[in-house]
Short mmCIF file of C-alpha atoms in Angstrom, two decimals:
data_model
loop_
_atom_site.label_atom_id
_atom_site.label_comp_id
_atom_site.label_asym_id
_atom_site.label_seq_id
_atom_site.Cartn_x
_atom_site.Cartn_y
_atom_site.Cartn_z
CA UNK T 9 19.89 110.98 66.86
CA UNK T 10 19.53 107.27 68.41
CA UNK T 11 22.87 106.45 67.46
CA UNK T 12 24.16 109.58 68.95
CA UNK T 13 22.58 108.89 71.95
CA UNK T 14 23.58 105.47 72.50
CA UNK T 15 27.34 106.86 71.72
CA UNK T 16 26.76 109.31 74.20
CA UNK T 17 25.44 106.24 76.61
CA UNK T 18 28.23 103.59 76.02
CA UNK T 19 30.93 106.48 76.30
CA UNK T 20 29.47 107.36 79.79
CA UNK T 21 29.22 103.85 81.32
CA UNK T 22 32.78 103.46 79.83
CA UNK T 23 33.85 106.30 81.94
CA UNK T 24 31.80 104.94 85.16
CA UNK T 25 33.82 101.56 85.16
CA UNK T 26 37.08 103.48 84.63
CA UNK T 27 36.36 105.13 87.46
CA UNK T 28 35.62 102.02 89.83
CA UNK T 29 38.06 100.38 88.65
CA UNK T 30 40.56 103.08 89.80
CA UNK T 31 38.31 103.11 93.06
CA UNK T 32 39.04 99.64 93.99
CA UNK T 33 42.96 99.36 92.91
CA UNK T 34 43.24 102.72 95.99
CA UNK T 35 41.18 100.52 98.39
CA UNK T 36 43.30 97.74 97.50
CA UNK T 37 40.14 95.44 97.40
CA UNK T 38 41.36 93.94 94.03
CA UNK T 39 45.58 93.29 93.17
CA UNK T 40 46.77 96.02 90.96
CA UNK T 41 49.30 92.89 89.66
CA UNK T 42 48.33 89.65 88.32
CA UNK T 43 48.64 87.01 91.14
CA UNK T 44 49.76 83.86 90.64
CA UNK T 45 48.47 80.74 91.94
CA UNK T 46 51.37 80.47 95.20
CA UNK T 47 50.10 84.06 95.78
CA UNK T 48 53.15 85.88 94.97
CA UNK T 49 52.85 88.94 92.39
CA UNK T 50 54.06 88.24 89.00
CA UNK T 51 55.52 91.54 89.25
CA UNK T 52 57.64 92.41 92.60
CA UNK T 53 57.94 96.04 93.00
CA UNK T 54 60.98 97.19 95.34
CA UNK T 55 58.94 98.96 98.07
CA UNK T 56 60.32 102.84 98.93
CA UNK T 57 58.67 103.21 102.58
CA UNK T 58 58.50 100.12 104.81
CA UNK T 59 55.23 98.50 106.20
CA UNK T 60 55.06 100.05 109.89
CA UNK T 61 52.30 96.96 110.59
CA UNK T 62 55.24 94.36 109.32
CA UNK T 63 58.48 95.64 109.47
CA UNK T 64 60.35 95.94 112.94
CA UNK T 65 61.54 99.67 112.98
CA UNK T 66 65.78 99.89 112.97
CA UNK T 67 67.08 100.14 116.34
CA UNK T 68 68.64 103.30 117.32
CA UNK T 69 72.03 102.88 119.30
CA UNK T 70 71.93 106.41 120.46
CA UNK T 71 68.49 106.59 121.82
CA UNK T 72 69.00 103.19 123.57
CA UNK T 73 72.32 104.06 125.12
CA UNK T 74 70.59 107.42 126.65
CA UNK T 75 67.69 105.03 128.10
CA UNK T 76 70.33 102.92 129.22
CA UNK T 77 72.38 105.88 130.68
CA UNK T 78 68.95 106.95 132.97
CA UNK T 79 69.42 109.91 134.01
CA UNK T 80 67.57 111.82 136.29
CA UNK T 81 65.15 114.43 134.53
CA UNK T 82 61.44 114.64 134.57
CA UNK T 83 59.11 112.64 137.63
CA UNK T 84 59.08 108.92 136.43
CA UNK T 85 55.26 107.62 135.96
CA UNK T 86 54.96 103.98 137.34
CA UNK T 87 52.56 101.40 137.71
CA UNK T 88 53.26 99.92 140.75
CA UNK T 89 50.92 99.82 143.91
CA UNK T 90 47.93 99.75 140.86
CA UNK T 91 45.08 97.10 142.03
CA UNK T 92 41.28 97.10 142.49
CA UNK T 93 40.60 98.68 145.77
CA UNK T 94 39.08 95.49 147.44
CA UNK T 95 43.21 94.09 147.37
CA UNK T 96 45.89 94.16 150.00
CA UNK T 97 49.70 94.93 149.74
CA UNK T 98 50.97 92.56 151.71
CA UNK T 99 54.43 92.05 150.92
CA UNK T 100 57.33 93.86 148.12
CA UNK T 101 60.47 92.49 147.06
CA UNK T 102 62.62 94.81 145.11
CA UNK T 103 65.58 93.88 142.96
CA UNK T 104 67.84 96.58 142.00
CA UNK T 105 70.86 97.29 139.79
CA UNK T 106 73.10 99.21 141.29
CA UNK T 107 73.46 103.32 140.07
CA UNK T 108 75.29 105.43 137.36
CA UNK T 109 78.99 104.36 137.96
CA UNK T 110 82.98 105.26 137.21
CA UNK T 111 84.11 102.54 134.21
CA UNK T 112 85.27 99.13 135.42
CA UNK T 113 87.78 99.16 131.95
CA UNK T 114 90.25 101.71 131.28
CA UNK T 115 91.17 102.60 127.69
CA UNK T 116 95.09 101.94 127.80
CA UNK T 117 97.33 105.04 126.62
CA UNK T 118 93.79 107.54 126.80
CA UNK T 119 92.95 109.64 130.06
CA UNK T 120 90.83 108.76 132.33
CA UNK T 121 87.15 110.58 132.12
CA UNK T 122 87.80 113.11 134.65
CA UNK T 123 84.51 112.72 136.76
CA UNK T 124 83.85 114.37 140.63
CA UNK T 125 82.61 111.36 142.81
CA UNK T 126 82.37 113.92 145.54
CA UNK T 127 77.92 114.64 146.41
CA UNK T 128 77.28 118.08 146.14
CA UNK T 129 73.51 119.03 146.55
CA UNK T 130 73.58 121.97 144.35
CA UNK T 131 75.88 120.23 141.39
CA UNK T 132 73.16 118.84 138.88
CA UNK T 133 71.54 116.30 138.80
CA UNK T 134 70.60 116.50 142.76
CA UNK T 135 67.14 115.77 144.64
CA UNK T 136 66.15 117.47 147.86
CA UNK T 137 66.86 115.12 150.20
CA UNK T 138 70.67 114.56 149.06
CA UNK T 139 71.90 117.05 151.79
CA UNK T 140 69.74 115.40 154.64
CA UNK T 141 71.44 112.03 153.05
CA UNK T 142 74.80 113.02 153.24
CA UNK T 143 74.15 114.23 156.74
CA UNK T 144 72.51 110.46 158.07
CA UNK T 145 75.28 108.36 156.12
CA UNK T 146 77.88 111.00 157.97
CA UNK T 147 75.75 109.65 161.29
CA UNK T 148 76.63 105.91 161.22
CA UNK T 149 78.19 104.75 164.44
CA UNK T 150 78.35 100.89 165.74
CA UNK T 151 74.96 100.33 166.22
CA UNK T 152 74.34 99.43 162.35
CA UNK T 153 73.83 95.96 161.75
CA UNK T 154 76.15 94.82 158.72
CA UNK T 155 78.46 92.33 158.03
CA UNK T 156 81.78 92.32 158.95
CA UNK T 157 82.38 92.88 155.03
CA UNK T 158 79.63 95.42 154.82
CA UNK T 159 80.92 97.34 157.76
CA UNK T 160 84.34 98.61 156.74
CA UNK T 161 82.64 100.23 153.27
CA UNK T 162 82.17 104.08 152.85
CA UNK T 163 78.68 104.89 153.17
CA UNK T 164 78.90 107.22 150.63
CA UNK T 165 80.90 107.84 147.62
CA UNK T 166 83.45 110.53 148.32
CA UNK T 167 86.62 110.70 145.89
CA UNK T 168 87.51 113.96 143.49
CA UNK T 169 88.53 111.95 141.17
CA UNK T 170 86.39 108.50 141.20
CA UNK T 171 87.74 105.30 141.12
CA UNK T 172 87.55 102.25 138.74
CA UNK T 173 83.89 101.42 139.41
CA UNK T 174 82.53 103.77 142.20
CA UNK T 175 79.53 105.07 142.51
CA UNK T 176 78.62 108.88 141.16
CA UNK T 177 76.49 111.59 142.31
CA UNK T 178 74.45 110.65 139.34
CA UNK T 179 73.83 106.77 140.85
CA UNK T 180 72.93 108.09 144.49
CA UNK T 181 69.81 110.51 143.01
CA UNK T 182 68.70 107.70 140.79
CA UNK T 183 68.54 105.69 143.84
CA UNK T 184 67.09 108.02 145.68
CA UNK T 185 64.22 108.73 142.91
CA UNK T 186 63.66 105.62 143.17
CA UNK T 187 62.85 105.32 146.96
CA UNK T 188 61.16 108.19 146.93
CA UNK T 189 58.60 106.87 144.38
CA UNK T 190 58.17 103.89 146.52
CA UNK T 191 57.48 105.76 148.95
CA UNK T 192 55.21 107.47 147.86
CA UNK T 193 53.47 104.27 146.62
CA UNK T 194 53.92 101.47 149.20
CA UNK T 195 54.07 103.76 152.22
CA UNK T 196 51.59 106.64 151.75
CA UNK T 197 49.33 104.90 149.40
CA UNK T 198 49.06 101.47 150.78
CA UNK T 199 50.37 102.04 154.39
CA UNK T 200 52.91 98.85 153.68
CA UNK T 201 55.49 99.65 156.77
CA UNK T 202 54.00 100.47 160.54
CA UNK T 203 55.02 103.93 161.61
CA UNK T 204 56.34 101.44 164.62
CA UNK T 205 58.08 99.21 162.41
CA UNK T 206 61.50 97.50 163.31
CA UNK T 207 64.34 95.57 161.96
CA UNK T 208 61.83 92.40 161.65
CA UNK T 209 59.75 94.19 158.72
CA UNK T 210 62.67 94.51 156.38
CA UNK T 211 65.02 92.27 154.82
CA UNK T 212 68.28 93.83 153.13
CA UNK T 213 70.82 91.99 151.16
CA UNK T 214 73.57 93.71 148.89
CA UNK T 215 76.87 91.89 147.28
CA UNK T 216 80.58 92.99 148.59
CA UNK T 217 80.76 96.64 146.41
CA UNK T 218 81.06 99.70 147.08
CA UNK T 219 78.18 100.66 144.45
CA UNK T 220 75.66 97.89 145.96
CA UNK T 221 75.90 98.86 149.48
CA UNK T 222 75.58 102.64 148.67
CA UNK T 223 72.77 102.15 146.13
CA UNK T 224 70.89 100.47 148.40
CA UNK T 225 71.46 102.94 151.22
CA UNK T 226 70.10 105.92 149.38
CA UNK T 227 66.63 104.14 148.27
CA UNK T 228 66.49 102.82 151.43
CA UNK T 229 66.77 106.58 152.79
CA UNK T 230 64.33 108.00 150.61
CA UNK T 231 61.80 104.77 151.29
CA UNK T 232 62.02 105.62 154.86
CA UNK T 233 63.86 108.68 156.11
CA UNK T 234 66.28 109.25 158.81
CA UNK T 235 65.86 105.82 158.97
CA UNK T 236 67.01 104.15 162.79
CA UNK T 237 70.12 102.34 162.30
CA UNK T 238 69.54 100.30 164.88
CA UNK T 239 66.89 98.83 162.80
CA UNK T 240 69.14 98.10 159.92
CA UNK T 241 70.34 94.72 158.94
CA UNK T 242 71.90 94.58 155.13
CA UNK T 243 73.35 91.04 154.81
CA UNK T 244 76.72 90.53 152.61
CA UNK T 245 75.68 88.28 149.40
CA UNK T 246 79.05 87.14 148.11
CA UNK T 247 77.48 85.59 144.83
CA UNK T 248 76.68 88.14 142.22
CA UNK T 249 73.63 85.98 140.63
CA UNK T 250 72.09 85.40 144.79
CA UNK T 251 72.97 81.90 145.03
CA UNK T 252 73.74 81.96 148.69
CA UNK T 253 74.24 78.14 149.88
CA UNK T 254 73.09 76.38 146.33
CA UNK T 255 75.95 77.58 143.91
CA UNK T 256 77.14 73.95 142.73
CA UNK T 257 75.94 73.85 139.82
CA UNK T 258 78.06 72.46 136.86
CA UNK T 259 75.39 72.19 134.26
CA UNK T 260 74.17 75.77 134.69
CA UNK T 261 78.18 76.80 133.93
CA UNK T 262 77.81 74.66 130.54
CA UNK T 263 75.48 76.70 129.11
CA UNK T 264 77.13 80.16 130.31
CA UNK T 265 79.97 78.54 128.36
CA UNK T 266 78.03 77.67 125.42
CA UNK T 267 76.41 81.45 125.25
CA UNK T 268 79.90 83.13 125.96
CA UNK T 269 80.79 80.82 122.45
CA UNK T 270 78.10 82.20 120.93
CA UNK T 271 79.08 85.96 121.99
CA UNK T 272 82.52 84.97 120.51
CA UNK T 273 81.39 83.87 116.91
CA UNK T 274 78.75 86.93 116.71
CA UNK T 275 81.55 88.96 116.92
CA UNK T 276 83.97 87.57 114.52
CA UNK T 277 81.22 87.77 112.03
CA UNK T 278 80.66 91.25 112.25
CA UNK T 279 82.90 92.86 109.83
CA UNK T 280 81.91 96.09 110.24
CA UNK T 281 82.59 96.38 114.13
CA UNK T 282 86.24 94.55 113.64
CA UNK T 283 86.71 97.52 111.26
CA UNK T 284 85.65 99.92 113.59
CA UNK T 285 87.82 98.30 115.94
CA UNK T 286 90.94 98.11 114.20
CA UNK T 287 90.21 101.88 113.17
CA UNK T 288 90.06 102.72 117.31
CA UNK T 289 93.27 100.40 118.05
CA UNK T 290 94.66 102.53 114.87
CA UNK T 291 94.19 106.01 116.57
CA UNK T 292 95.23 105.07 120.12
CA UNK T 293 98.54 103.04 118.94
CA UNK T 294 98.01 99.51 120.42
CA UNK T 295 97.32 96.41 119.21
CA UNK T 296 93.64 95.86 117.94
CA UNK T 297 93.65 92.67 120.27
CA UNK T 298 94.48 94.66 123.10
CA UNK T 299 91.63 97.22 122.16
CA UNK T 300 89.02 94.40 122.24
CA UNK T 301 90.40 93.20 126.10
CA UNK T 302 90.04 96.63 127.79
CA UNK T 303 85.66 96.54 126.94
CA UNK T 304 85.64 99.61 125.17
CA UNK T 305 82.04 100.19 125.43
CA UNK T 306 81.88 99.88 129.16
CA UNK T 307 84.59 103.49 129.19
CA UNK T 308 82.86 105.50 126.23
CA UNK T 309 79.43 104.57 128.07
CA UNK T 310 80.68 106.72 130.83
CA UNK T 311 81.77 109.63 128.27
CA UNK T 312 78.47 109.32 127.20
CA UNK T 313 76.19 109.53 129.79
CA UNK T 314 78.32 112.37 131.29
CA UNK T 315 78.15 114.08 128.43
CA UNK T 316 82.36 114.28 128.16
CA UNK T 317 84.42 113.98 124.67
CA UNK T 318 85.59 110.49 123.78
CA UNK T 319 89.51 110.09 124.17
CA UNK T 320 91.67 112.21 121.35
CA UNK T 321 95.59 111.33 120.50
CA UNK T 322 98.11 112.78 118.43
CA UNK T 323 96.52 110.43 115.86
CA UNK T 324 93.06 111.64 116.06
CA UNK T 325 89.78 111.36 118.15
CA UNK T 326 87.36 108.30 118.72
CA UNK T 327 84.11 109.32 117.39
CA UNK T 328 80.64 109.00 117.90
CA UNK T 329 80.25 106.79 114.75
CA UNK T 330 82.53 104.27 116.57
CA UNK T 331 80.25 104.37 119.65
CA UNK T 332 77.78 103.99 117.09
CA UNK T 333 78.77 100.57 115.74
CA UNK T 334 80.07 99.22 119.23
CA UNK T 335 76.61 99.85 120.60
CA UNK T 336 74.52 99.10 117.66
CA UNK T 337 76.84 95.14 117.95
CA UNK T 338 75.72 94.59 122.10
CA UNK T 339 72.20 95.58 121.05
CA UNK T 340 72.61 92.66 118.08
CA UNK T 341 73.76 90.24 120.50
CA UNK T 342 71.07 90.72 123.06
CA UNK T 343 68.68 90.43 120.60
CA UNK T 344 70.16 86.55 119.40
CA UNK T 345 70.71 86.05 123.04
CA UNK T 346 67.01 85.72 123.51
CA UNK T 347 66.47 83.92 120.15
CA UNK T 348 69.31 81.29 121.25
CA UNK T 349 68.20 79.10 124.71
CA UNK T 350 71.74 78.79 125.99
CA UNK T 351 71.47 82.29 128.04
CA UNK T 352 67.89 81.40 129.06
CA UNK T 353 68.61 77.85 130.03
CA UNK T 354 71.79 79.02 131.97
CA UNK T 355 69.30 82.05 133.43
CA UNK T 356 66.58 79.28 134.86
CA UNK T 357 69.37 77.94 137.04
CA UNK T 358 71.26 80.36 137.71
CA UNK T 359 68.04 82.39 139.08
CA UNK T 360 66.62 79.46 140.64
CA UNK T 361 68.07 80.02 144.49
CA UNK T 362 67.01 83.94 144.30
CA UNK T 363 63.43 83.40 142.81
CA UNK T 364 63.23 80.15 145.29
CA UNK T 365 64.23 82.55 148.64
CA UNK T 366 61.44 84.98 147.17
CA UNK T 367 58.63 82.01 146.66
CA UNK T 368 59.27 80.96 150.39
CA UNK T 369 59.39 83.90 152.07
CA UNK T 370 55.76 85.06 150.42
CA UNK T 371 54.81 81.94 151.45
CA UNK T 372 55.60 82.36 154.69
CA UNK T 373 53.62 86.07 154.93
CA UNK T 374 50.77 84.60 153.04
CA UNK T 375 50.89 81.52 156.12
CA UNK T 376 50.72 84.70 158.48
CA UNK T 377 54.41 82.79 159.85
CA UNK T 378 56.58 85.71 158.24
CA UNK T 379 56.99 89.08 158.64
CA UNK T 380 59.14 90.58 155.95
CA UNK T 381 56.85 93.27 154.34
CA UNK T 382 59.84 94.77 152.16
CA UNK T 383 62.66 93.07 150.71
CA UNK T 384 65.70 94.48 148.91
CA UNK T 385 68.37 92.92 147.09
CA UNK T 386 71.07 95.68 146.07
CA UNK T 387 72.83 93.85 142.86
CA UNK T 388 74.29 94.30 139.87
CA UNK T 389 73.13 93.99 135.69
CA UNK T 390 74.38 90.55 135.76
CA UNK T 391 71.59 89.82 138.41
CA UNK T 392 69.13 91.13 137.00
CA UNK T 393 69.11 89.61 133.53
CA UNK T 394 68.69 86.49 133.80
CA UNK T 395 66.10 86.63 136.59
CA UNK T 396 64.15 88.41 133.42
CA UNK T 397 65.36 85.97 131.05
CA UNK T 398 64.16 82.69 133.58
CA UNK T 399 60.64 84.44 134.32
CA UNK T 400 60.33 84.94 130.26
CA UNK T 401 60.09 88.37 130.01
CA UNK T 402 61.82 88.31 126.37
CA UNK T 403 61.18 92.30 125.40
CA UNK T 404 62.87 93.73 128.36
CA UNK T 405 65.67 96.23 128.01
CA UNK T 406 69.17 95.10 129.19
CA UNK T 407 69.06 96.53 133.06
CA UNK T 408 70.01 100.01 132.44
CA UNK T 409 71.59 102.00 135.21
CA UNK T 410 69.11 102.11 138.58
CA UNK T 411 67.16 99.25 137.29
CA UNK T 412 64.26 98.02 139.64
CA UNK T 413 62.36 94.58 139.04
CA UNK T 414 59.62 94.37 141.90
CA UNK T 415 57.76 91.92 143.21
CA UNK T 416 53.94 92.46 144.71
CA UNK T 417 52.52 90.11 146.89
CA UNK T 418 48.63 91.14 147.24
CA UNK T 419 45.72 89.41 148.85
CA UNK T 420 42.37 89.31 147.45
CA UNK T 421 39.87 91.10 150.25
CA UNK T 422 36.92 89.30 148.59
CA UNK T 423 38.47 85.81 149.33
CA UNK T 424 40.93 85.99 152.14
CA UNK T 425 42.99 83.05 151.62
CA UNK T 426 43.48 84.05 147.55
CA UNK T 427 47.15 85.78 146.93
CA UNK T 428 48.05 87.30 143.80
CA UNK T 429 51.45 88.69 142.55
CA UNK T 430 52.47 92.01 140.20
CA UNK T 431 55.70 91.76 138.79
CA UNK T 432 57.06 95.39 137.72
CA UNK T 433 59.98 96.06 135.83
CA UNK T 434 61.22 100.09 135.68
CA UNK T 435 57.61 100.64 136.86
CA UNK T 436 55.79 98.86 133.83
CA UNK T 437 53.65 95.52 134.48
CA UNK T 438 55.44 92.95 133.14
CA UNK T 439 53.11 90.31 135.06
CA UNK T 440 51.63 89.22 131.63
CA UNK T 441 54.82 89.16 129.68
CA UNK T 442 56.03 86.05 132.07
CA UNK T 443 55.30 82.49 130.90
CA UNK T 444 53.76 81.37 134.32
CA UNK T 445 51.24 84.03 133.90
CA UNK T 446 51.13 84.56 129.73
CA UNK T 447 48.42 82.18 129.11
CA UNK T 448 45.99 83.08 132.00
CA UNK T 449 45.88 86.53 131.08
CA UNK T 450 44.80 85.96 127.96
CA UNK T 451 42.53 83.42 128.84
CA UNK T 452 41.11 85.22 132.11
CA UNK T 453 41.93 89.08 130.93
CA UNK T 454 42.75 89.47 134.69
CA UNK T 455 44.69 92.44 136.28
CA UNK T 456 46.44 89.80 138.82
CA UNK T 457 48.49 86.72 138.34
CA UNK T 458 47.71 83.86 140.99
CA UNK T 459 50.47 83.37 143.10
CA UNK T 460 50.03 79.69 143.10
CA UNK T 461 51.07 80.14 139.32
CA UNK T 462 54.41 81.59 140.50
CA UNK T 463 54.78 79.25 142.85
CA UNK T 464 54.20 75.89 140.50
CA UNK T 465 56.37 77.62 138.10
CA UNK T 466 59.71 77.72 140.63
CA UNK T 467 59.03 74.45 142.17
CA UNK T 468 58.64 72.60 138.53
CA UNK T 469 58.38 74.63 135.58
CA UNK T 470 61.70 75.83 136.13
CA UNK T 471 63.31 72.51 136.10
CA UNK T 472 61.09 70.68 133.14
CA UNK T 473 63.57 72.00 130.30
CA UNK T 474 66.16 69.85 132.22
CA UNK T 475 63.82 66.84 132.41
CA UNK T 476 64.03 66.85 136.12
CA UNK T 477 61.87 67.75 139.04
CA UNK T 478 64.36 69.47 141.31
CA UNK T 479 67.12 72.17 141.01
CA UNK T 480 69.87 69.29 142.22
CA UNK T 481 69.11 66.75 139.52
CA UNK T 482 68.91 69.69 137.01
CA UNK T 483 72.09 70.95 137.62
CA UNK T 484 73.43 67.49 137.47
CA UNK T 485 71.85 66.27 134.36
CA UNK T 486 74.11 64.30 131.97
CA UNK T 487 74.26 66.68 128.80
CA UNK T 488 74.75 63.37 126.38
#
């Protein structure tokens, strides 16, 4: 009977460590492999799922080509105008990229996407105050202030049949989405512009297109409407990256150079897009070569966003696999873009003259000697990214269509003479993704950035990659 019982005993405490053993291999508190001394697994098992805490998920062409495409659906949530209630708006300064537009590149021997540049109110996608915009652009007579450049553009985009790079109906609502969300913000919230306010409260700059001009017009409309011409300035920027009077800059071309190289050999790597390619070339009958001139992507983007077939020949039809691959390569190459300095070093001084006109002019509000309270710069997705690349905000989308990057001046109404800044880009604080402002708020968990930080940052941290203290030296640096 003892023995029975101690059988009975020993089998039982057999089947309790069986069990925590099993316990602890599912909590993964001990290795269910050996481990070796290095701390790799004697046995390496090919995993089925990936880690979602460790693995970057795969990057999906399609859904980032409809975020880039932006088009107008559901009220956009945003973040700007957000402070603690004892803070003043003082001042904005909005960068935009210009709307949804026609392709730059034609396809050769393919038809042209057959797309209505024409604004009707009830063709979708509209916005109420689309009629009452046509009507005030319709309105302009001589007493607009524009440049002589600015003054001979349509207002307006108007063709059946659009033209190589014009603005659609599409680009106009985004833009005016846009202003009407800022309006809602900076004017209703916060009270930003007078109800008396005048052409000395605004400051309006656009480059020499069509697109810029009109973008600008339509947030402008929506941000304060049936605006008084009389009180409208925009100023002709004939520099796509803002440089006005400090373009000279031979060093800052080096490194576009040395990124376009990289581009190049990115490219010639990828087998599988010179396949795809060749395939395309293959279908429309010309020379792959010739393919790779005409910037495909920039032609099926517009199919895409406007929801229209990809070309078709005799020989068969570009597909959305071939989209696919084309799109899945520009996402691959802004991703080593940021991983490479040459863009970001060419983005510092290339940016420098825009983000240096911005510094001064809040400046100059925060001294109580300027009077600017909104700022807008109507530009283009070559303007944009590298101002996003210099301030260090490296997880930013490429500008998509409609882009906004704002700038929010804001003074602290516990300490008067204390100014802070927001930066804002698509309506998402990026204030703590810049590398002025990275450190503090982790050290200080603060909602605002000290302006002096922005400040210190274009006057000298812009320049210290360079080993120099000033943009002229900088862009005059020997290279060896």
């Amino acid at each position: 009977m003892f023995f029975r019982n101690r059988f009975l005993f020993l089998l039982a405490l057999a089947a309790l460590l069986a069990f925590l053993s099993l316990s602890l291999q599912f909590l993964h508190l001990i290795p269910v492999n050996p481990v070796k001394e290095d701390g790799v697994n004697s046995k390496n098992r090919k995993r089925i799922m990936p880690d979602p805490l460790t693995e970057t998920p795969p990057i999906d062409p399609i859904y980032e080509a409809k975020f880039y495409c932006n088009i107008p659906s559901i009220p956009e949530r945003s973040m700007e105008g957000h402070a603690p209630h004892y803070f003043k708006l003082v001042s904005v300064h909005v960068l935009i990229r210009h709307g949804d537009r026609y392709p730059l590149y034609a396809i050769p021997k393919t038809k042209r996407p057959n797309i209505d540049c024409t604004l009707v109110p009830n063709r979708k996608p509209s916005h109420p105050q689309l009629e009452a915009f046509i009507g005030h652009m319709s309105k302009l007579g001589s007493e607009a202030k524009m440049d002589s450049t600015l003054s001979s553009m349509p207002r307006y985009p108007s063709h059946l049949l659009c033209e190589m790079g014009e603005l659609t109906q599409t680009g106009v609502v985004q833009h005016l989405r846009n202003g009407q969300l800022l309006q809602d913000i900076y004017i209703k919230k916060h009270n930003l512009i007078p109800s008396d306010w005048s052409a000395k409260h605004l400051y309006l700059e656009t480059t020499g297109k069509s697109r810029t001009l009109q973008s600008g017009l339509a947030l402008l409309y929506a941000f304060l409407p049936d605006f008084d011409w009389n009180k409208i300035n925009f100023r002709h920027q004939w520099s796509a990256i803002f440089c006005t009077g400090n373009c000279v800059c031979p060093i800052r071309n080096h490194y576009l150079g040395e990124d376009q190289r990289r581009q190049y050999s990115l490219r010639v790597t990828n087998i599988h897009l010179e396949k795809t390619y060749a395939d395309m070339a293959k279908i429309i009958g010309i020379p792959t070569k010739q393919l790779r001139a005409s910037n495909p992507i920039d032609s099926l983007l517009c199919h895409f966003c406007h929801n229209v077939s990809f070309p078709c020949t005799k020989n068969g039809c570009i597909t959305m696999e071939h989209f696919k691959v084309i799109k899945a390569h520009q996402l691959e190459d802004e991703k080593e873009r940021q991983e490479k300095k040459y863009y970001y070093l060419y983005a510092l001084l290339a940016t420098y003259p825009l983000l240096n006109q911005t510094v001064n002019r809040m400046q100059r509000i925060a001294e109580g000697k300027g009077e600017e309270l909104f700022v807008l710069y109507s530009a283009h997705d070559v303007t944009l990214s590298p101002v996003l690349s210099a301030l260090g905000i490296t997880e930013a989308r490429f500008p998509r269509f409609a882009a906004r990057l704002v700038f929010e001046l804001w003074k602290d109404g516990k300490k008067n003479k204390e100014y802070f800044i927001r930066i804002l880009y698509n309506g998402v604080d990026v204030s703590s993704q810049t590398s002025f402002c990275r450190d503090y708020n982790q050290r200080y968990n603060k909602p605002m950035c000290p302006f002096d930080k922005f400040v210190h940052f274009v006057n000298l941290d812009m320049f210290s990659p360079f080993n120099a203290t000033n943009y002229y030296d900088a862009c005059r640096r020997r290279l060896f």
